[in-house]
Structures are given as C-alpha cells and as structure tokens.
CSV table of C-alpha atoms in Angstrom, one decimal:
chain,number,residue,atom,x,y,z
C,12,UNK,CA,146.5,83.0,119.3
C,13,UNK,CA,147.1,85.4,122.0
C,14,UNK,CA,146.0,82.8,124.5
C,15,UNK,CA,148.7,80.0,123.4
C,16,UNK,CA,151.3,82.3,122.8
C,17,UNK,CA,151.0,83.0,127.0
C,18,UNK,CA,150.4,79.8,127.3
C,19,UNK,CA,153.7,78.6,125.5
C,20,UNK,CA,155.5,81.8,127.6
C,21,UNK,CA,154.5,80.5,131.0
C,22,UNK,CA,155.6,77.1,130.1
C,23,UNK,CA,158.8,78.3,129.3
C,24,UNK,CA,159.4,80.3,131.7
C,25,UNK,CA,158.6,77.3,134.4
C,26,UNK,CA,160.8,75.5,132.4
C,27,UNK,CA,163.8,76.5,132.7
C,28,UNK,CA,163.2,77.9,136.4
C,29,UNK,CA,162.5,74.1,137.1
C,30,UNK,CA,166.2,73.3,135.0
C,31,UNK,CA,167.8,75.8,137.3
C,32,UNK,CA,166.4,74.9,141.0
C,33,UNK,CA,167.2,71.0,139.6
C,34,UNK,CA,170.8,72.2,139.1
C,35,UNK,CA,171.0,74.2,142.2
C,36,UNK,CA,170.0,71.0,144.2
C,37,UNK,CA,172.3,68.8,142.2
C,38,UNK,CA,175.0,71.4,142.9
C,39,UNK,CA,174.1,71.2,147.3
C,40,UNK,CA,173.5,67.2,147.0
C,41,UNK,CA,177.2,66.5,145.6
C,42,UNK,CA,178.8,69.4,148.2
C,43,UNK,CA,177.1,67.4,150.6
C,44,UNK,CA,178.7,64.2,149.2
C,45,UNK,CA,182.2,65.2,149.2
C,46,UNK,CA,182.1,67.9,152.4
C,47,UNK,CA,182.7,66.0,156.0
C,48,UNK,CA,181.1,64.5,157.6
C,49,UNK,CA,179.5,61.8,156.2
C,50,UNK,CA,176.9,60.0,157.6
C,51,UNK,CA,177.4,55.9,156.8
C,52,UNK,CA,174.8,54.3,158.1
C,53,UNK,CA,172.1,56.9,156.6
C,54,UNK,CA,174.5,56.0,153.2
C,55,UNK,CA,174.0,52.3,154.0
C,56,UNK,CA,170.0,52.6,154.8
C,57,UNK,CA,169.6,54.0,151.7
C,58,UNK,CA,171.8,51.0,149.9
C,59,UNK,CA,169.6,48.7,151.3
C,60,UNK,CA,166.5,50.4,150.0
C,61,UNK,CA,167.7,51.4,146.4
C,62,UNK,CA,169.9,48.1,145.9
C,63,UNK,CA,169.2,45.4,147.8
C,64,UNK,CA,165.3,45.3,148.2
C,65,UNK,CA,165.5,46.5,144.2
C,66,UNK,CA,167.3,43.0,143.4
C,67,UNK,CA,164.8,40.6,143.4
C,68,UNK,CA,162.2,42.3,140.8
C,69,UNK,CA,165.5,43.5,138.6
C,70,UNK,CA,167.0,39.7,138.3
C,71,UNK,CA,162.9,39.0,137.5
C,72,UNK,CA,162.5,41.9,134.3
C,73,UNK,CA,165.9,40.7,132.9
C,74,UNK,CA,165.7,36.9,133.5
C,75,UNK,CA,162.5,37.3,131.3
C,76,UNK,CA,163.9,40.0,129.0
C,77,UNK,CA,167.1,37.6,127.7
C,78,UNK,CA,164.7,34.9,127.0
C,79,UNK,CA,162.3,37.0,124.8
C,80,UNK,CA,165.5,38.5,123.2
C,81,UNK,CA,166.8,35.2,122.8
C,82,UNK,CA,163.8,33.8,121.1
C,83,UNK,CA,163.2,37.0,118.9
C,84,UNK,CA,167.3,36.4,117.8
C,85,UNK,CA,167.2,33.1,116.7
C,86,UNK,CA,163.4,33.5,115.0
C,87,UNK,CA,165.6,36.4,113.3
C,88,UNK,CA,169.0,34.8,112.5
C,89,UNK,CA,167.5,31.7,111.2
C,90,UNK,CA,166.6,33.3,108.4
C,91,UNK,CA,170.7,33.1,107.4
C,92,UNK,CA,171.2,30.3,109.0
C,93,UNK,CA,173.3,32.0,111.5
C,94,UNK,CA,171.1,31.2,114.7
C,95,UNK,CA,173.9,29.3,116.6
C,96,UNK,CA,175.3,33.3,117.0
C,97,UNK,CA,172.3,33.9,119.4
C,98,UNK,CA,174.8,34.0,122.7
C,99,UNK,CA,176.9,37.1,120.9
C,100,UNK,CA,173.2,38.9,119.8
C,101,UNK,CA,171.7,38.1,123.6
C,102,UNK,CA,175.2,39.1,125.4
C,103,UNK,CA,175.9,42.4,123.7
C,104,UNK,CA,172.3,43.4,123.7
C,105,UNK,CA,171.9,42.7,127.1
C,106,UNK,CA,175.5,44.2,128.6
C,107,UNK,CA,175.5,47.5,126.3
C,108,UNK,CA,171.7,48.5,126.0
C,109,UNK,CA,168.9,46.3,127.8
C,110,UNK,CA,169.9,45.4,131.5
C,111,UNK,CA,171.8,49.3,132.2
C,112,UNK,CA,168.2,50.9,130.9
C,113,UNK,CA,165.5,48.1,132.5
C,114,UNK,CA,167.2,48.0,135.8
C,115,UNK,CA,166.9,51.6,135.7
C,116,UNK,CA,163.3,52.0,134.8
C,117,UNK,CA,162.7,49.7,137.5
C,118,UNK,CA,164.4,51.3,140.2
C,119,UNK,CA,163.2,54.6,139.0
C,120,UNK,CA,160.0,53.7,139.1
C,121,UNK,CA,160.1,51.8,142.9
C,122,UNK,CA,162.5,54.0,144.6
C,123,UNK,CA,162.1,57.5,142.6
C,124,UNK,CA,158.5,57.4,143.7
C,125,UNK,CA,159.3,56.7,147.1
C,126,UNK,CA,161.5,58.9,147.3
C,127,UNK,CA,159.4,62.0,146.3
C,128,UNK,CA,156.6,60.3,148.5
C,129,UNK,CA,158.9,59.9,151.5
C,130,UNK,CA,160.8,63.4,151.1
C,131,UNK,CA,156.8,65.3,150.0
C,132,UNK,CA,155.3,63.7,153.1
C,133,UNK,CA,158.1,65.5,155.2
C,134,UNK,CA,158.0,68.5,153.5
C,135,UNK,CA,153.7,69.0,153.7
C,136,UNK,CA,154.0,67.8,157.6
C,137,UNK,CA,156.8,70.7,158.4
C,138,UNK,CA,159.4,67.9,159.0
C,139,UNK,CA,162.1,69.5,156.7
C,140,UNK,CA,161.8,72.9,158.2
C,141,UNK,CA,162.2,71.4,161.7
C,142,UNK,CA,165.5,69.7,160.6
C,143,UNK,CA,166.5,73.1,159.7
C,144,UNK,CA,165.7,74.7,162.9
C,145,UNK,CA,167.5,72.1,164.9
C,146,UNK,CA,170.7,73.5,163.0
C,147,UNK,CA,170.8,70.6,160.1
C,148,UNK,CA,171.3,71.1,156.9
C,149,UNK,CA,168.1,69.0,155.3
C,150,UNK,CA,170.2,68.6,151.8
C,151,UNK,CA,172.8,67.0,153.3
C,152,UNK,CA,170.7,64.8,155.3
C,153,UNK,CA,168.0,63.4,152.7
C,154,UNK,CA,169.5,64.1,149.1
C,155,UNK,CA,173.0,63.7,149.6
C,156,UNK,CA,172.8,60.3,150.9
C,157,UNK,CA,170.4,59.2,147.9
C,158,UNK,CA,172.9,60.2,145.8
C,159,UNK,CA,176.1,58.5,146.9
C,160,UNK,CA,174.0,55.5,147.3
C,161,UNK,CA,172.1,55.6,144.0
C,162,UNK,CA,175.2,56.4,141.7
C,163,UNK,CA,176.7,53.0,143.7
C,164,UNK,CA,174.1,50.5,144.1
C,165,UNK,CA,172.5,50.8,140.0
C,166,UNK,CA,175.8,49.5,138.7
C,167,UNK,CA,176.0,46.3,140.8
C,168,UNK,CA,172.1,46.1,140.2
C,169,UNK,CA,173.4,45.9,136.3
C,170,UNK,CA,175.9,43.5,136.8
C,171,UNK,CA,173.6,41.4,138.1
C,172,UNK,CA,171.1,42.4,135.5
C,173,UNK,CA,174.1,41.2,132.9
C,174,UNK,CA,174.2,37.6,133.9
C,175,UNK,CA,170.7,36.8,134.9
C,176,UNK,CA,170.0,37.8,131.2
C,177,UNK,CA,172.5,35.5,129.6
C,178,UNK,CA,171.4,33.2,132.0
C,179,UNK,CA,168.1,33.6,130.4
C,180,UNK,CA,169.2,33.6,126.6
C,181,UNK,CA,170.7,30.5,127.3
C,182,UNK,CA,168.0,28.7,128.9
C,183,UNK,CA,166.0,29.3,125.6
C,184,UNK,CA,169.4,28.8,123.2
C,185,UNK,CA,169.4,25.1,124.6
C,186,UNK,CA,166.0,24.7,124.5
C,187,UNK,CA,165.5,25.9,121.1
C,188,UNK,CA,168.6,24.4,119.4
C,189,UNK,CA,170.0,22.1,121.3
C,190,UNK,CA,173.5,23.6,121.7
C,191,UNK,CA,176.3,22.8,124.1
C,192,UNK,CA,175.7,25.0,126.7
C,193,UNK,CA,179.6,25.4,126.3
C,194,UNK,CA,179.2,26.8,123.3
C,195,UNK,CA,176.8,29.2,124.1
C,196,UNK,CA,179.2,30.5,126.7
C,197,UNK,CA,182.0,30.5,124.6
C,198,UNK,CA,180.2,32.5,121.6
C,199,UNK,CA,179.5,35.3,124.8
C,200,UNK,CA,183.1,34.7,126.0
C,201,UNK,CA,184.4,36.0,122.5
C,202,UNK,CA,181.9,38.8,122.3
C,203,UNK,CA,181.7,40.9,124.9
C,204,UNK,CA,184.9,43.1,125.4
C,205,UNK,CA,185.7,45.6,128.6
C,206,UNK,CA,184.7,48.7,126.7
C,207,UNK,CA,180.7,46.9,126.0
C,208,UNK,CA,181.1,46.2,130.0
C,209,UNK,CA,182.0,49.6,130.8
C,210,UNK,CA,179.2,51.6,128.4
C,211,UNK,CA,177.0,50.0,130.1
C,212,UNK,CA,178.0,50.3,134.2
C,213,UNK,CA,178.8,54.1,133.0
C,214,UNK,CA,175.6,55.0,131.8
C,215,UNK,CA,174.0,53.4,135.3
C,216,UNK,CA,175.8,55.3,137.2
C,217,UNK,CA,174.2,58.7,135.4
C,218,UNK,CA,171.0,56.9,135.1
C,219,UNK,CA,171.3,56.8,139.4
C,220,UNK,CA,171.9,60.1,140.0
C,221,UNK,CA,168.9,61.3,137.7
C,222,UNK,CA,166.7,58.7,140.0
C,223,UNK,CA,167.8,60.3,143.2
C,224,UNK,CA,168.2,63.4,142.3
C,225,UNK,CA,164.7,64.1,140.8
C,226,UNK,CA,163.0,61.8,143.7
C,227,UNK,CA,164.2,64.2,145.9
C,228,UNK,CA,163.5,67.4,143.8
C,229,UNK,CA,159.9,66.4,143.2
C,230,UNK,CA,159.4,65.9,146.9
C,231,UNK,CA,160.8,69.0,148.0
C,232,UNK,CA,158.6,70.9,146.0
C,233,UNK,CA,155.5,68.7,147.1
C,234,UNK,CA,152.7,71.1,148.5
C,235,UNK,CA,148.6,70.6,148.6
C,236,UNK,CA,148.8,67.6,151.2
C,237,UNK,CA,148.7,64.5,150.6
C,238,UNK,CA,147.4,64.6,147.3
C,239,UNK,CA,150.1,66.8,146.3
C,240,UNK,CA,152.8,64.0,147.6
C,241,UNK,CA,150.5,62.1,145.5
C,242,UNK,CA,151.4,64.1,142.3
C,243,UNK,CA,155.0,64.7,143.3
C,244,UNK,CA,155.6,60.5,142.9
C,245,UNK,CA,153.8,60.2,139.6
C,246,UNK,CA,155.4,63.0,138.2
C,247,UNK,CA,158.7,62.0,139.6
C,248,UNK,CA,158.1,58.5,138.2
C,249,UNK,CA,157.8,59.9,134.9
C,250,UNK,CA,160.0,62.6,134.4
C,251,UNK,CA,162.8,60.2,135.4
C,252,UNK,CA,161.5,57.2,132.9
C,253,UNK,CA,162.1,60.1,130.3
C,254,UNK,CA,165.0,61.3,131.4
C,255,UNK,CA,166.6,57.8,131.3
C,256,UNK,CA,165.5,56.9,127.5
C,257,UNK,CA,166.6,60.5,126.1
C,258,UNK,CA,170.0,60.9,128.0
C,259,UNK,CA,170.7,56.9,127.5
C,260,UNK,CA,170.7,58.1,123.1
C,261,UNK,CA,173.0,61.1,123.9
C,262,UNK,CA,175.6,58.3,126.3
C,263,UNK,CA,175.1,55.8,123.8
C,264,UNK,CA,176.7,57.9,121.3
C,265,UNK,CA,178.9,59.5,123.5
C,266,UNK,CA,180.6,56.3,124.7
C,267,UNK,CA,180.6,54.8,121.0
C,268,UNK,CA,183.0,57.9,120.6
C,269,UNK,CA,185.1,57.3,123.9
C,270,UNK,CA,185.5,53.3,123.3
C-alpha cells in the first residue's frame, strides 16, 4: 500500500511539473510569434511540411471516411424511409466532427512525431545548445515557427478535408440510390450553415497548436540517444492523439454554447 501510494505521489508530482514546463513553452513559443522579427521562410518551410506534403494522405482518410459514413447513413435511415437525407447526415458529420478530428490525427501523427524526432535529434547531438551559444534564441527558432504554421495550415487541411468527404458521400449516394447528383448537393446546400463551418475550422486551429506544441515539447526533453528520440516521437504521437479526442468533447460543447 505503501509502495502505490509513492507510486501515485511521484506520478503526480511529474504530472503537473510536465503541465507547467508545457505551459512555460507555450507561453515562449507565442512571445516568439508575436515579438519581431519573424522569420518567413522558416514560417513557410514549415507550411510546406505540416500542410502541403500532409494533403495528399488527408484528402485519402476523408475521401474514404464520407463513403463509409455515407453507406452506414443510408443502411440507417432506410429504416424510416428517409435515406434520400443522406447529403444533410454525410455534410454535417463531416464539416462539424469527422474531417476537423481525422485531419488532425493524421497530421499529429506524421508531423508531431517528426517534429519530436527532428527537434530530440538536435537536442541529444548538442545542436540546440549551440544555437544558444551563437546568441539565438532556440524557442523562437524551432517552436515558434511550428506554431504559427500549425495553427494556419490544419484549417485549410479541413477545408479540404470538408469537400473531399462530400465528394465521397456522394459518390456512394448516387451509386446506392440513384439520386440526382443535384439533389444531393442541394440537400448539403440547405444543411450546413456558417456557424457548423466555423466549429469545425475553430477547433483545428487548437487541435494545431497542441500538435506543434507537444512535438516540440517532447523533443526538447529527448535524452538517452537515439533511442530516447525514439521514445520522444511515440510518446509525442500519443499524447497528442489524446489530447485531440478529449479537448475536441470540451470545444464541442463549448462552441454548441457560442453558436
């Protein structure tokens, strides 16, 4: 009893001192956001890497995703006789909940463990501490460019998310009931309103700065070699999958209150 109850202390304890370096290095990565000056094309390097090399295997998970929603909706609705309503169910699915949440995963599990591996590789090889004795500061250089372009690139990575995934509904829609594909668009037309648009590209934006900010945490607290870089991307990859189901409940409800 004694044992656990250490146990449980210790856990604690590295608990919230985890919380509170995590906040510290949020607090330094948006300073170095907003402070001059700002380095572009380390801003648009990182675009490139988080956006567009993320674009291809996004479109892919929600091109797949709208089709097995669509087929689940109308093996569902037909029950009521109410399957022709499959564009509304595939739309708002897809804009409020779905593509915001897959295209996260997915990035956080490409680029969050890349960038813990990228950032841990530099930290066990001394890099880091050799940007700081050339008179840089290592936050601004590696984190705060993650950031900007993180919180940036996941909501176009969702808008495209949006429409491949009613693309994909509607593939199966005309396949499965021979609709108009007019109609189909029209029943998403009349659904989907500004505020379901803007839950979802709001939580993305969150969702980003949780994937670049714990990439970056993970691999600045990398240490054993390369097997502890090792550890820093699967722990990153994980603790960021986590982060983005539980926080996406608390926006959920906190952007049913707003809209």
């Amino acid at each position: 009893m004694k044992q656990l109850l250490l146990y449980l202390d210790n856990k604690g304890k590295q608990f919230f001192i985890t919380v509170g370096e995590a906040s510290i290095l949020a607090y330094k990565g948006v300073r170095g956001m907003v402070t001059p000056p700002l380095n572009f094309n380390l801003i648009l390097k990182e675009a490139d890497n988080i956006g567009v090399k993320s674009l291809v295997v996004v479109c892919t998970i929600s091109l797949f995703a709208g089709m097995v929603l669509a087929l689940q909706t109308i093996y569902g609705l037909r029950y009521y006789g109410a399957e022709l309503y499959v564009g509304s169910v595939v739309s708002l699915s897809m804009v409020r909940e779905m593509s915001p949440v897959l295209a996260s995963i997915m990035v956080g599990g490409r680029v969050g463990s890349g960038i813990a591996a990228e950032i841990g590789s530099m930290k066990v090889t001394e890099q880091i501490d050799a940007i700081r004795a050339l008179g840089a500061d290592p936050i601004k250089k590696l984190v705060s460019p993650k950031i900007f372009a993180a919180i940036f690139m996941l909501p176009l990575l969702t808008v495209a998310a949006d429409i491949i995934g009613v693309f994909g509904g509607m593939i199966i829609a005309l396949m499965e009931l021979n609709i108009g594909y007019q109609y189909y668009l029209n029943t998403v037309w009349w659904t989907i309103g500004i505020s379901d648009f803007c839950s979802g590209l709001g939580k993305t934006a969150f969702f980003g700065f949780i994937i670049a900010l714990f990439g970056c945490f993970f691999g600045l607290n990398a240490r054993g070699g390369t097997s502890g870089v090792g550890r820093a991307a699967t722990v990153s990859v994980v603790t960021i999958s986590l982060l983005i189901i539980v926080s996406d409940f608390f926006l959920t409800k906190l952007f049913f209150l707003v809209f």
